[in-house]
PDB file of C-alpha atoms in Angstrom:
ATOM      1  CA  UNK A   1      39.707 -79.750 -30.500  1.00 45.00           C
ATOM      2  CA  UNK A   2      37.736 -82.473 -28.205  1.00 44.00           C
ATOM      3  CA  UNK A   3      41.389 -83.936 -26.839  1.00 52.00           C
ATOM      4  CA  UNK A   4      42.414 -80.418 -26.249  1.00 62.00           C
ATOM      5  CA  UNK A   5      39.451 -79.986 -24.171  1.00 66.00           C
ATOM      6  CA  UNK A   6      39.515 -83.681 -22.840  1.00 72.00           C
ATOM      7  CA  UNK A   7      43.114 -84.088 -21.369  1.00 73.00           C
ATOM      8  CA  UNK A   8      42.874 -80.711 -19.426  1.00 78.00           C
ATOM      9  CA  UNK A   9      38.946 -81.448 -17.824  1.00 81.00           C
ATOM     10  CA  UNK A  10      39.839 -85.486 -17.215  1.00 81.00           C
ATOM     11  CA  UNK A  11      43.386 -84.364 -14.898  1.00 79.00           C
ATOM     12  CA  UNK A  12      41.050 -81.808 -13.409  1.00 84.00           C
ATOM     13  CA  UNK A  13      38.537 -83.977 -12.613  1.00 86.00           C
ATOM     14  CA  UNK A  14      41.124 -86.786 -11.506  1.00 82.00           C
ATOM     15  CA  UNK A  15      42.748 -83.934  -8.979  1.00 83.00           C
ATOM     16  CA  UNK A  16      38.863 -83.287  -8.064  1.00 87.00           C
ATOM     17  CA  UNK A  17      37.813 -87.095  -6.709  1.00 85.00           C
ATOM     18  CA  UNK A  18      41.468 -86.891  -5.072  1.00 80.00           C
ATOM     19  CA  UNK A  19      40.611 -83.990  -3.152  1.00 82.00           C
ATOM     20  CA  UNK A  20      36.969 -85.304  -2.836  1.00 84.00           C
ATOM     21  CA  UNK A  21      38.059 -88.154  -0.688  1.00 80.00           C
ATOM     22  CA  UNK A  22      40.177 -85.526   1.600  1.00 77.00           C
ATOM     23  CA  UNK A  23      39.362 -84.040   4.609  1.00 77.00           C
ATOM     24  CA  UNK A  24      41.146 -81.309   6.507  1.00 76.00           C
ATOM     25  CA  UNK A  25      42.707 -84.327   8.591  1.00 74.00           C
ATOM     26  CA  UNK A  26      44.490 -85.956   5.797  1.00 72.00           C
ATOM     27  CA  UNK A  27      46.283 -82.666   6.012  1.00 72.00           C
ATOM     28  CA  UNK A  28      47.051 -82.227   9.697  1.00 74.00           C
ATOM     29  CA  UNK A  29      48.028 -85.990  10.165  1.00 70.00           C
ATOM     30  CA  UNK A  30      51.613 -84.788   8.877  1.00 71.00           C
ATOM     31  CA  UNK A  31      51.728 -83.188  12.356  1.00 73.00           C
ATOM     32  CA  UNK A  32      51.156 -86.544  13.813  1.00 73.00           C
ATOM     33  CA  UNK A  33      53.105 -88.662  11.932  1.00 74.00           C
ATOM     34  CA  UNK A  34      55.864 -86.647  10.420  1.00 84.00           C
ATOM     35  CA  UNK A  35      58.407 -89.478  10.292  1.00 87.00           C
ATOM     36  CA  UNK A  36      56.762 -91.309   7.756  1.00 88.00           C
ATOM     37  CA  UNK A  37      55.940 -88.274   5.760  1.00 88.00           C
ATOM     38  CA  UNK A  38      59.868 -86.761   5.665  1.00 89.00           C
ATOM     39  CA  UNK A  39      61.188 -89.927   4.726  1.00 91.00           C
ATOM     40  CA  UNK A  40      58.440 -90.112   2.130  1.00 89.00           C
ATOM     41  CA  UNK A  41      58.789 -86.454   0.949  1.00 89.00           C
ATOM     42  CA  UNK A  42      62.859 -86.992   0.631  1.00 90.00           C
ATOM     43  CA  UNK A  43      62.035 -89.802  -1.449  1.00 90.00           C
ATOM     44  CA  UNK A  44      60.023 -88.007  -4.012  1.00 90.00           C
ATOM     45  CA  UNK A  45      61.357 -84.980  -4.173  1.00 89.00           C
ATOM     46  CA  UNK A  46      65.321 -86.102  -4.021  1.00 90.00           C
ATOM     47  CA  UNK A  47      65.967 -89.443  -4.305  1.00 92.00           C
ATOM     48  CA  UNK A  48      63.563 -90.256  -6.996  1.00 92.00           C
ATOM     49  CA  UNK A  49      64.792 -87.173  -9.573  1.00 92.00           C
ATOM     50  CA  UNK A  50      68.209 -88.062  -8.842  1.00 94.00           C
ATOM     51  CA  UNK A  51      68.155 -92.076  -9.579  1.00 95.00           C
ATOM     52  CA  UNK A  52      66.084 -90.803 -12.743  1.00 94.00           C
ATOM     53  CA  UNK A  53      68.858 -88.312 -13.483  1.00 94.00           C
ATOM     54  CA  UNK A  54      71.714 -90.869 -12.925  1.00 94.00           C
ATOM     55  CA  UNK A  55      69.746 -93.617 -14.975  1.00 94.00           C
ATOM     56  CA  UNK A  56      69.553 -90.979 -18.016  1.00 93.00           C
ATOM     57  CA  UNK A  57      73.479 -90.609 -18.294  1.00 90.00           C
ATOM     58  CA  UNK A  58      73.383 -94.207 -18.601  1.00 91.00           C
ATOM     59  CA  UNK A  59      70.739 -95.055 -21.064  1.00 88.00           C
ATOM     60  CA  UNK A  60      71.425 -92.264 -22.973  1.00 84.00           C
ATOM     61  CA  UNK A  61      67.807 -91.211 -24.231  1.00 90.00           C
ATOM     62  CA  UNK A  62      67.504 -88.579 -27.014  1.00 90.00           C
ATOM     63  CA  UNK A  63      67.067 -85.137 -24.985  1.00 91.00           C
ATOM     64  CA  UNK A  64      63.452 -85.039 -25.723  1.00 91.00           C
ATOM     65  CA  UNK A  65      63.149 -88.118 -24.131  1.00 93.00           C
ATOM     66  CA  UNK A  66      64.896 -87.614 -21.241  1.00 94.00           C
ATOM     67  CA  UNK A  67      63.298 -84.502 -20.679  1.00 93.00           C
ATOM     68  CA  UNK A  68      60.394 -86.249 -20.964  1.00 92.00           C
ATOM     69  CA  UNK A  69      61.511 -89.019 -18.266  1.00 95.00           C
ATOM     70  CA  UNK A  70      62.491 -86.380 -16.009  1.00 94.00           C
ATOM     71  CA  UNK A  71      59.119 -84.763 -15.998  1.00 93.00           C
ATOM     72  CA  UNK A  72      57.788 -87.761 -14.918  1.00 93.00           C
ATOM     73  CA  UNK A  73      60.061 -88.496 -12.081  1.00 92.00           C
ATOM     74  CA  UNK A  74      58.699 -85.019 -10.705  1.00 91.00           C
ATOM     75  CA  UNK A  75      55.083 -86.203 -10.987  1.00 89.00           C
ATOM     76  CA  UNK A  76      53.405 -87.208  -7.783  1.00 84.00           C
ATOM     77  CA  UNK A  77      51.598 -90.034  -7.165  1.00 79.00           C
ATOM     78  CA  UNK A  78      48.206 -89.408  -8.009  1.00 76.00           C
ATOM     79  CA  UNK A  79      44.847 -91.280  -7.267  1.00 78.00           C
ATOM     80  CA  UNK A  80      46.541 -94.654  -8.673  1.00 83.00           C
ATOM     81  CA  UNK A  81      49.559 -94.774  -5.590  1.00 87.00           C
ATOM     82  CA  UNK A  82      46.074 -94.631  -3.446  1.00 84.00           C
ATOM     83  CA  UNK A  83      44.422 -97.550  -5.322  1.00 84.00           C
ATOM     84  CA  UNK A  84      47.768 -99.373  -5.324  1.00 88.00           C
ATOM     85  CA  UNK A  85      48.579 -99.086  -1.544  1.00 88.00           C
ATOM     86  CA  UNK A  86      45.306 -99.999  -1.130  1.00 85.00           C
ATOM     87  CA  UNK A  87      45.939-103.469  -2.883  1.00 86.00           C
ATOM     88  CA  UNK A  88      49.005-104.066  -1.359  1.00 89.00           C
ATOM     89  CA  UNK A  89      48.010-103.830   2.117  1.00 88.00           C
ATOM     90  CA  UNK A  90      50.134-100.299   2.966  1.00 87.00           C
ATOM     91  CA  UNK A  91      49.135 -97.192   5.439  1.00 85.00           C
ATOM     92  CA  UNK A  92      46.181 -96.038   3.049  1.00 82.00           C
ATOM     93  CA  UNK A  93      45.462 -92.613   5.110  1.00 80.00           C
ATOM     94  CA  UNK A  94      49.541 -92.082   5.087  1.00 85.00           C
ATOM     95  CA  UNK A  95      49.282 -92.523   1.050  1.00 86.00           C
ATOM     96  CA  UNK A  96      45.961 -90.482   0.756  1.00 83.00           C
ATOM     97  CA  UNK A  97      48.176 -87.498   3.027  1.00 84.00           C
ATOM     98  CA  UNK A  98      50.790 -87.706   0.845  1.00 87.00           C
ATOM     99  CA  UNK A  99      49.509 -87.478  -2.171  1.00 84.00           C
ATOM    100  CA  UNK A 100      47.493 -84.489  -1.380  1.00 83.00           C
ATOM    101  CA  UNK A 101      50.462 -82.484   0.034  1.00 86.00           C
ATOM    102  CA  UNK A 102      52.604 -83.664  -3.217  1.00 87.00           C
ATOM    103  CA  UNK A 103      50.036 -82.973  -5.230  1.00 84.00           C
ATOM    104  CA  UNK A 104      50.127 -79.472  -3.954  1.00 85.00           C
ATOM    105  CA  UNK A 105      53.884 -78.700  -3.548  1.00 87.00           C
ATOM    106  CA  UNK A 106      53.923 -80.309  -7.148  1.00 87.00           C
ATOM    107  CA  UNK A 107      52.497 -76.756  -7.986  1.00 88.00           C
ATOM    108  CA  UNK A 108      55.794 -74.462  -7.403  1.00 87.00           C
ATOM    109  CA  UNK A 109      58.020 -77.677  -7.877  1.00 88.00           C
ATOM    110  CA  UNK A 110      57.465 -79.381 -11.046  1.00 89.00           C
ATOM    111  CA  UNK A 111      57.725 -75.899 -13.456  1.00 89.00           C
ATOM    112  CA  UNK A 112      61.217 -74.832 -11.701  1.00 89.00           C
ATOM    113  CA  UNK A 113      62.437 -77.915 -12.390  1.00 90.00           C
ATOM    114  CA  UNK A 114      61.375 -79.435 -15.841  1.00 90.00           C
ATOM    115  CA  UNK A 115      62.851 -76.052 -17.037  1.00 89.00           C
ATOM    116  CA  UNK A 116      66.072 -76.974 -15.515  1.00 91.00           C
ATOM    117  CA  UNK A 117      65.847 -80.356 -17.035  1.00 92.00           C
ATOM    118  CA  UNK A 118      64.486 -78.635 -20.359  1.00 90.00           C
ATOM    119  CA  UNK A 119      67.742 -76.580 -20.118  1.00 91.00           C
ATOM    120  CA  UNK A 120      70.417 -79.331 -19.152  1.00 92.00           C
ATOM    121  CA  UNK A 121      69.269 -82.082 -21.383  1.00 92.00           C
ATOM    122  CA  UNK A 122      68.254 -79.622 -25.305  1.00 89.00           C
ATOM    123  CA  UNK A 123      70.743 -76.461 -24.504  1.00 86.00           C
ATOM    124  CA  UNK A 124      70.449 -73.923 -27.209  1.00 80.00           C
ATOM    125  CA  UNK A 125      67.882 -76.509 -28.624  1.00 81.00           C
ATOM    126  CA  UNK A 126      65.580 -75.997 -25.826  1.00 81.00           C
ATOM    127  CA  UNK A 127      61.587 -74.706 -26.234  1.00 82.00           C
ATOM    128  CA  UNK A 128      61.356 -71.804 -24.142  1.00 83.00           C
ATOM    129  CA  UNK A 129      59.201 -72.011 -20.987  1.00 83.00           C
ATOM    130  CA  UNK A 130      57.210 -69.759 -19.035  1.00 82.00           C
ATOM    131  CA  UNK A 131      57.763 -71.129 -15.894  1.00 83.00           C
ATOM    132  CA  UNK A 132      55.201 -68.751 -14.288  1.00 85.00           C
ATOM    133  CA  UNK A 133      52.790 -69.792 -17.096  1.00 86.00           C
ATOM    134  CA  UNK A 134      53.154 -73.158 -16.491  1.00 84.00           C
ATOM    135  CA  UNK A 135      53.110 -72.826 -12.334  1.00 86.00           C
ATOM    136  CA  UNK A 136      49.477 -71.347 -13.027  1.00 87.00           C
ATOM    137  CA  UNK A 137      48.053 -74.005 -15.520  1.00 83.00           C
ATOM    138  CA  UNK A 138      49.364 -76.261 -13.196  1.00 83.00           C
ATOM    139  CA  UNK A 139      47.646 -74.495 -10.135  1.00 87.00           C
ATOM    140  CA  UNK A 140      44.233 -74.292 -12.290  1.00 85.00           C
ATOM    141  CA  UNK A 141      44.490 -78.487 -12.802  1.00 83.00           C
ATOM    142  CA  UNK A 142      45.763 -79.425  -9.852  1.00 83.00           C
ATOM    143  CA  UNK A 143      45.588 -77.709  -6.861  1.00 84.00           C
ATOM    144  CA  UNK A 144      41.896 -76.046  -7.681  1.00 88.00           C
ATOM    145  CA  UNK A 145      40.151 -78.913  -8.361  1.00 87.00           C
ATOM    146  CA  UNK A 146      41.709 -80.631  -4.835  1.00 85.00           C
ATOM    147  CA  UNK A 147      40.453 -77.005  -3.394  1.00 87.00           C
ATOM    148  CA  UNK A 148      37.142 -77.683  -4.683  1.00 90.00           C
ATOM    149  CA  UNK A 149      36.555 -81.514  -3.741  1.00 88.00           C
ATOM    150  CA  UNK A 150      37.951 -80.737  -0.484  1.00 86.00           C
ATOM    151  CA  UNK A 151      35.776 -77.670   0.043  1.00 89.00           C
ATOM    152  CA  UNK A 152      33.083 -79.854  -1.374  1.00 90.00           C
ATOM    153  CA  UNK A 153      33.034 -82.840   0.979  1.00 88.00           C
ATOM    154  CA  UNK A 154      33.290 -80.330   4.433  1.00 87.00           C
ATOM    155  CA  UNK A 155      30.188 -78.825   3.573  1.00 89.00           C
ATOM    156  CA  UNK A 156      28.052 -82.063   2.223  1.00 87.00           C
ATOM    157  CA  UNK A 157      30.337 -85.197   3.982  1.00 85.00           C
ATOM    158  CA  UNK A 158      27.403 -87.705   3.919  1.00 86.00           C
ATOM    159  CA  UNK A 159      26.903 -87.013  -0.030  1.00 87.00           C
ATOM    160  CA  UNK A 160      30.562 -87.263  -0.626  1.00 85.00           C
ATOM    161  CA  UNK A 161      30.695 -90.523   1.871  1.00 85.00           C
ATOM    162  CA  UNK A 162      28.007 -91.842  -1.133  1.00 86.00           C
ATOM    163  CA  UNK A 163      29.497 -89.968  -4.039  1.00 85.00           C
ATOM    164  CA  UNK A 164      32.949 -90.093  -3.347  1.00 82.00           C
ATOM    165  CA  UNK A 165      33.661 -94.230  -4.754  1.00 83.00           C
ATOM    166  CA  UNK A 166      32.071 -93.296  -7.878  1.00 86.00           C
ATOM    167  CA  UNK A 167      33.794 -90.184  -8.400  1.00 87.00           C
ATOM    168  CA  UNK A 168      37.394 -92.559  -7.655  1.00 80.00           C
ATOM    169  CA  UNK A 169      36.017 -94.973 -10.377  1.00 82.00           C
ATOM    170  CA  UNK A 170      35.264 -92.320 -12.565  1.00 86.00           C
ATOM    171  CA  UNK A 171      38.907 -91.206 -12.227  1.00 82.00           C
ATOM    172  CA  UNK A 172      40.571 -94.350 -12.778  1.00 79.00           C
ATOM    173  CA  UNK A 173      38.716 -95.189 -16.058  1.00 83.00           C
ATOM    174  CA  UNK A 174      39.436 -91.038 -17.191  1.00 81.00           C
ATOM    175  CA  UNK A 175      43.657 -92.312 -16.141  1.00 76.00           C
ATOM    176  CA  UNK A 176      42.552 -95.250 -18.590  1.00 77.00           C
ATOM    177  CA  UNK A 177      41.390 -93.297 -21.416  1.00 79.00           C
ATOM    178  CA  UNK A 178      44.018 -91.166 -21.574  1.00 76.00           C
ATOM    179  CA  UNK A 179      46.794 -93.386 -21.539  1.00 75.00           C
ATOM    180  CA  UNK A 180      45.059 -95.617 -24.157  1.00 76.00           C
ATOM    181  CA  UNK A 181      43.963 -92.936 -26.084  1.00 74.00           C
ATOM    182  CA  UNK A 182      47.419 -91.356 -25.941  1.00 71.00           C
ATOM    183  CA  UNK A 183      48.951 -94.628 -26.732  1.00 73.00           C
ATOM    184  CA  UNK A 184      46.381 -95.580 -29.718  1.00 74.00           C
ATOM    185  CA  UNK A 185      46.410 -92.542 -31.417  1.00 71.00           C
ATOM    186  CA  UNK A 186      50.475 -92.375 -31.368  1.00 70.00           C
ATOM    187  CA  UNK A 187      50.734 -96.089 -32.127  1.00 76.00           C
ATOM    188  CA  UNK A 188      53.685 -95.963 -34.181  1.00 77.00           C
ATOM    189  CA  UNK A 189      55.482 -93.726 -32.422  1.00 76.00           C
ATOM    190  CA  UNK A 190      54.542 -95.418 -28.869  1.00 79.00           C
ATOM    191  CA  UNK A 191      56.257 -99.217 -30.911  1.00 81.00           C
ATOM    192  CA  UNK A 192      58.795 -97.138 -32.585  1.00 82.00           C
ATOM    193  CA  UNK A 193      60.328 -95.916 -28.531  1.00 82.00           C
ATOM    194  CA  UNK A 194      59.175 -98.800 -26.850  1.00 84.00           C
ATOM    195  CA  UNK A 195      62.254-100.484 -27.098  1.00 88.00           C
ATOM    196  CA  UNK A 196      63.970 -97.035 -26.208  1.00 89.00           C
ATOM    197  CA  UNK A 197      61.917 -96.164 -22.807  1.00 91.00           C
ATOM    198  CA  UNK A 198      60.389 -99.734 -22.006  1.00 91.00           C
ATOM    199  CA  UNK A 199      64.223-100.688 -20.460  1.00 93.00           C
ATOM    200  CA  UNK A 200      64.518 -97.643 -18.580  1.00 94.00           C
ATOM    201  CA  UNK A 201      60.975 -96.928 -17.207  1.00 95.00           C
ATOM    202  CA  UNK A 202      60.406-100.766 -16.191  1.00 94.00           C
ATOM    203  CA  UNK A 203      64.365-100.461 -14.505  1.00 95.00           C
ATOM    204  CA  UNK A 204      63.348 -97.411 -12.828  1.00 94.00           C
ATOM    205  CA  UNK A 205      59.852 -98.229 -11.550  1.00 95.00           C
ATOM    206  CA  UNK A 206      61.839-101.467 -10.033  1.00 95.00           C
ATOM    207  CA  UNK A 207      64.424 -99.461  -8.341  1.00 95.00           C
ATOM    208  CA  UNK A 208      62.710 -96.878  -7.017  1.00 94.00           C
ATOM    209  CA  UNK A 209      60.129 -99.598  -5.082  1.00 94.00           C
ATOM    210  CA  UNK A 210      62.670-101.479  -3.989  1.00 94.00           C
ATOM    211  CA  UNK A 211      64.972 -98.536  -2.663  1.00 94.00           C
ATOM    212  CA  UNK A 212      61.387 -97.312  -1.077  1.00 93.00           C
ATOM    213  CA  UNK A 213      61.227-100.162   0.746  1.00 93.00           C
ATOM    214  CA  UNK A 214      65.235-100.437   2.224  1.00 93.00           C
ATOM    215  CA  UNK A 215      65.067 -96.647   2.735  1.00 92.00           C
ATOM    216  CA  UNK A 216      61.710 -96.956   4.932  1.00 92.00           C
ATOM    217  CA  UNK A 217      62.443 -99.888   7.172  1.00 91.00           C
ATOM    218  CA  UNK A 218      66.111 -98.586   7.276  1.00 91.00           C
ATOM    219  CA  UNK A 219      64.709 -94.932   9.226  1.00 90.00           C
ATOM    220  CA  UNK A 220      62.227 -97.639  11.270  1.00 90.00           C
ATOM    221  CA  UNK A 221      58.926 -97.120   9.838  1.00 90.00           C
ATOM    222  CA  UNK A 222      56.929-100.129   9.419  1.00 90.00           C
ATOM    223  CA  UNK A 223      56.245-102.212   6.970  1.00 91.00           C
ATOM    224  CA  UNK A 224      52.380-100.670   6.258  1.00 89.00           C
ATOM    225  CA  UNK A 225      54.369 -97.370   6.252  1.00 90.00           C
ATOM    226  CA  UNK A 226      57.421 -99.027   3.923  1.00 92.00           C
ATOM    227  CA  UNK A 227      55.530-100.163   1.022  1.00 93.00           C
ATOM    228  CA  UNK A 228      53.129 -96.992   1.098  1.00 92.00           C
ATOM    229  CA  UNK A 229      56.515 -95.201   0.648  1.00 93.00           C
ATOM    230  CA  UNK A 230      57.450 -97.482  -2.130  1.00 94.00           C
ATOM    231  CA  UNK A 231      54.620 -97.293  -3.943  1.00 94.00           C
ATOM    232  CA  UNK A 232      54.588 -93.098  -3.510  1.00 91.00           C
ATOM    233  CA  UNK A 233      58.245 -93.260  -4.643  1.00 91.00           C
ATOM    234  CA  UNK A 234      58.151 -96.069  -7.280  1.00 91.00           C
ATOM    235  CA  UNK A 235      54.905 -94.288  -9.289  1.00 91.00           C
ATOM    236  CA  UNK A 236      54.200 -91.502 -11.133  1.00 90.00           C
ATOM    237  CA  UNK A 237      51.042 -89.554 -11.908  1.00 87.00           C
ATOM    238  CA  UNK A 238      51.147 -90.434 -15.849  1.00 86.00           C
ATOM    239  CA  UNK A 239      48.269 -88.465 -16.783  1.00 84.00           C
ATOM    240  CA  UNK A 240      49.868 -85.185 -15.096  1.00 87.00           C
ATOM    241  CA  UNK A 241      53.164 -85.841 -17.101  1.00 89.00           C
ATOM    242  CA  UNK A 242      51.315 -86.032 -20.523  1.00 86.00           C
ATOM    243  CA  UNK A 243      49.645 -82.863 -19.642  1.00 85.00           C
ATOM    244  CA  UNK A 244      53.008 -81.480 -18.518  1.00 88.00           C
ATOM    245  CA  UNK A 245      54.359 -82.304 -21.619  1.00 85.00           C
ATOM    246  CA  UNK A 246      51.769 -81.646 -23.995  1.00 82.00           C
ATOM    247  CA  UNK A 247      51.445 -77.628 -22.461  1.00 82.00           C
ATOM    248  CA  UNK A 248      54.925 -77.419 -23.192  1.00 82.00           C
ATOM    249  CA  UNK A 249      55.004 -77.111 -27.002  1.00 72.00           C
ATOM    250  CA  UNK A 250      51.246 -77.041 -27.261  1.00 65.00           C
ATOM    251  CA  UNK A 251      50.030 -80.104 -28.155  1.00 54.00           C
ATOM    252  CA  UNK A 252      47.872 -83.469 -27.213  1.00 52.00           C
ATOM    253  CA  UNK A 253      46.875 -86.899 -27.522  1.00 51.00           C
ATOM    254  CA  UNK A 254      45.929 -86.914 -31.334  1.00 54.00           C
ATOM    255  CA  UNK A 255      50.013 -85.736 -31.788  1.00 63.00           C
ATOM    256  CA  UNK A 256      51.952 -87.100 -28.374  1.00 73.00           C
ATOM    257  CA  UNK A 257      55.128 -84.644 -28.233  1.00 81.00           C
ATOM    258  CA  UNK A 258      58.360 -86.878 -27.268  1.00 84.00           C
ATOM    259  CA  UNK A 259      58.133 -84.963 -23.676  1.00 89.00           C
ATOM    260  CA  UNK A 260      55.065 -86.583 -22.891  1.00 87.00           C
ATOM    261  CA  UNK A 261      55.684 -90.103 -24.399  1.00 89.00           C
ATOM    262  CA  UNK A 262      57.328 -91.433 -21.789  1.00 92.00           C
ATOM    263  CA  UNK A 263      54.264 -90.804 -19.352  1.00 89.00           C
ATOM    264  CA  UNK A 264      52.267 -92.621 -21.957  1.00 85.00           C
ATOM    265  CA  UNK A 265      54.517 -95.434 -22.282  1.00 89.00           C
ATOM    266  CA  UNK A 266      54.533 -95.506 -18.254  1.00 91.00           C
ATOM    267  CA  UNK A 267      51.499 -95.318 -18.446  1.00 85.00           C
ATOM    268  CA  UNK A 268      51.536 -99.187 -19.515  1.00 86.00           C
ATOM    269  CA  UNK A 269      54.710-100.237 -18.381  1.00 90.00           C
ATOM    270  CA  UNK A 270      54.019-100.093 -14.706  1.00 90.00           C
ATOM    271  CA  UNK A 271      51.240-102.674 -14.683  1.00 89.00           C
ATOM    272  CA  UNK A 272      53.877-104.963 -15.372  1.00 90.00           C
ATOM    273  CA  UNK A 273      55.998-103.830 -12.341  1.00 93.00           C
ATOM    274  CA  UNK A 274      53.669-103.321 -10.066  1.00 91.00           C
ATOM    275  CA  UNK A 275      51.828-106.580 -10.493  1.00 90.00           C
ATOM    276  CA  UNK A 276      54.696-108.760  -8.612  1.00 92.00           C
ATOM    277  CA  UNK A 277      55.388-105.922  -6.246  1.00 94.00           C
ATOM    278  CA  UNK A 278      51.704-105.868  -4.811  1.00 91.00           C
ATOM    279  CA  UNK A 279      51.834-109.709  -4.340  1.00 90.00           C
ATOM    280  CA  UNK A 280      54.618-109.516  -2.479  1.00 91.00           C
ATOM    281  CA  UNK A 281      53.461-106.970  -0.433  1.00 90.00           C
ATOM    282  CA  UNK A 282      50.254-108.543   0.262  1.00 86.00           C
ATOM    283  CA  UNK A 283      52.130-111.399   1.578  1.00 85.00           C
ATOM    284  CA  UNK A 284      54.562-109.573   3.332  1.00 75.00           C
ATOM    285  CA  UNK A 285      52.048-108.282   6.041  1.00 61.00           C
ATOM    286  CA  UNK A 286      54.634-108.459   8.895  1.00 49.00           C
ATOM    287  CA  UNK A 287      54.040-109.029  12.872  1.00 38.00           C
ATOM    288  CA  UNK A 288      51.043-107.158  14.461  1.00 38.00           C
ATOM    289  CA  UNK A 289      53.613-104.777  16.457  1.00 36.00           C
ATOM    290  CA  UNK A 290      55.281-103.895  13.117  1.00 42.00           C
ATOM    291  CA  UNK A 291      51.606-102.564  12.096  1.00 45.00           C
ATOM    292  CA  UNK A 292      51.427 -99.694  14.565  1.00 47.00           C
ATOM    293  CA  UNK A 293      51.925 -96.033  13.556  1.00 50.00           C
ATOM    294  CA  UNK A 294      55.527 -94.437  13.303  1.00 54.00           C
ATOM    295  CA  UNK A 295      54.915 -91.306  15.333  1.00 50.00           C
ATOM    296  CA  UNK A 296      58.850 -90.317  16.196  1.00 48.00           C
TER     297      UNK A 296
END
């Protein structure tokens, strides 16, 4: 009963400090800057689904698992792309504007198409889903708590200007909990698929950076811009994609269904992928001219 309620207030309060650190700006800027955004949004919402797609045919995952694989690949970012484009030395504010519209679009998105994927992958096999059902849980963990932190920081900004890091720390060590707690309390199951999803999750973190990257400077964005779109393509909101997968057939963390185990085992996995990509990002600061905004 205490995961139940646990998994379902953490994401909500993880959607809350994103929206927290918004402002009605990180909204507009797509007007601004809608290069780097569409090239961005392609690469989340097409490219990314279909390399996960292709990589599934040749893995060959169980269909629980590669439902579960797929519902990641539709998860957005989440607070960690933030922290990550932070560290590697990308367009922060484009990250932070992405994430909230994904975040948001993720809403009507995500349900249509993990019942696809729920439908390709387990045929007659297939749990049924409500796809309304699970458009609305999804609106009442996602998109009202970024409502509320938004709403929250336009009418008190100096609080949230004080409040706001602690509420981003508090986040990060909820993401934390979950995964671990996910992870410990399914700790035979998460060594038993390990060597299953570790190959594939670790290939297609890798790919979808580095695809990021060629895609981005290919359309002209620069390099600030490139790696933020890496790191919004290349990595997944875990915590959403255990939830995801956990409302599906009704359970959580103290019994991890196999559509959410591959969020958990993500959850770990992309430390390890990540790591080298941020140092070479951090190096790979480019000229002062390459720096400035992409506003075509």
């Amino acid at each position: 009963m205490l995961l139940e309620v646990f998994l379902p207030l953490s994401l909500a309060f993880i959607m809350f400090s994103l929206g927290y650190g918004l402002t009605i700006s990180d909204f507009t800027r797509v007007v601004k800057f809608p290069k780097a955004f569409a090239m961005g949004a392609v690469a989340q919402i097409v490219m990314l689904p279909l390399i996960a797609f292709t990589m599934l045919h040749i893995f060959s995952l169980p269909p629980e698992l590669a439902v579960g694989v797929m519902i990641l690949a539709f998860c957005p970012g989440g607070v960690t792309s933030n922290i990550f484009s932070k560290l590697a030395d990308g367009a922060v504010a484009l990250s932070v504007t992405m994430t909230a519209i994904m975040s948001l679009l993720a809403v009507v998105t995500v349900p249509l198409l993990v019942s696809f994927s729920n439908d390709y992958f387990l045929g007659v096999a297939a749990p049924e889903i409500n796809v309304t059902t699970l458009g609305i849980q999804m609106f009442l963990l996602t998109a009202v708590p970024v409502g509320i932190g938004v709403a929250l920081r336009a009418i008190a900004p100096r609080f949230a200007d004080i409040a706001e890091p602690w509420t981003g720390r508090i986040a990060v060590a909820l993401f934390a909990l979950i995964v671990v707690g996910a992870i410990a309390s399914n700790w035979s199951l998460f060594l038993d698929n390990l060597p299953t999803l570790g190959p594939i999750l670790i290939i297609l973190n890798a790919v979808l950076l580095v695809l990021g990257v060629i895609l981005s400077r290919t359309g002209g964005l620069n390099m600030k811009e490139s790696k933020t779109i890496a790191i919004e393509t290349g990595v997944q909101n875990a915590t959403l994609g255990i939830a995801i997968g956990s409302l599906i057939v009704g359970q959580t963390l103290s019994s991890l269904p196999a559509f959410a185990l591959p969020s958990g085992v993500y959850g770990i996995t992309m430390y390890f992928v990540m790591a080298p990509f941020i140092i070479w990002a951090r190096s790979a600061a480019g000229s002062n001219v390459d720096q400035q905004p992409s506003a075509a």
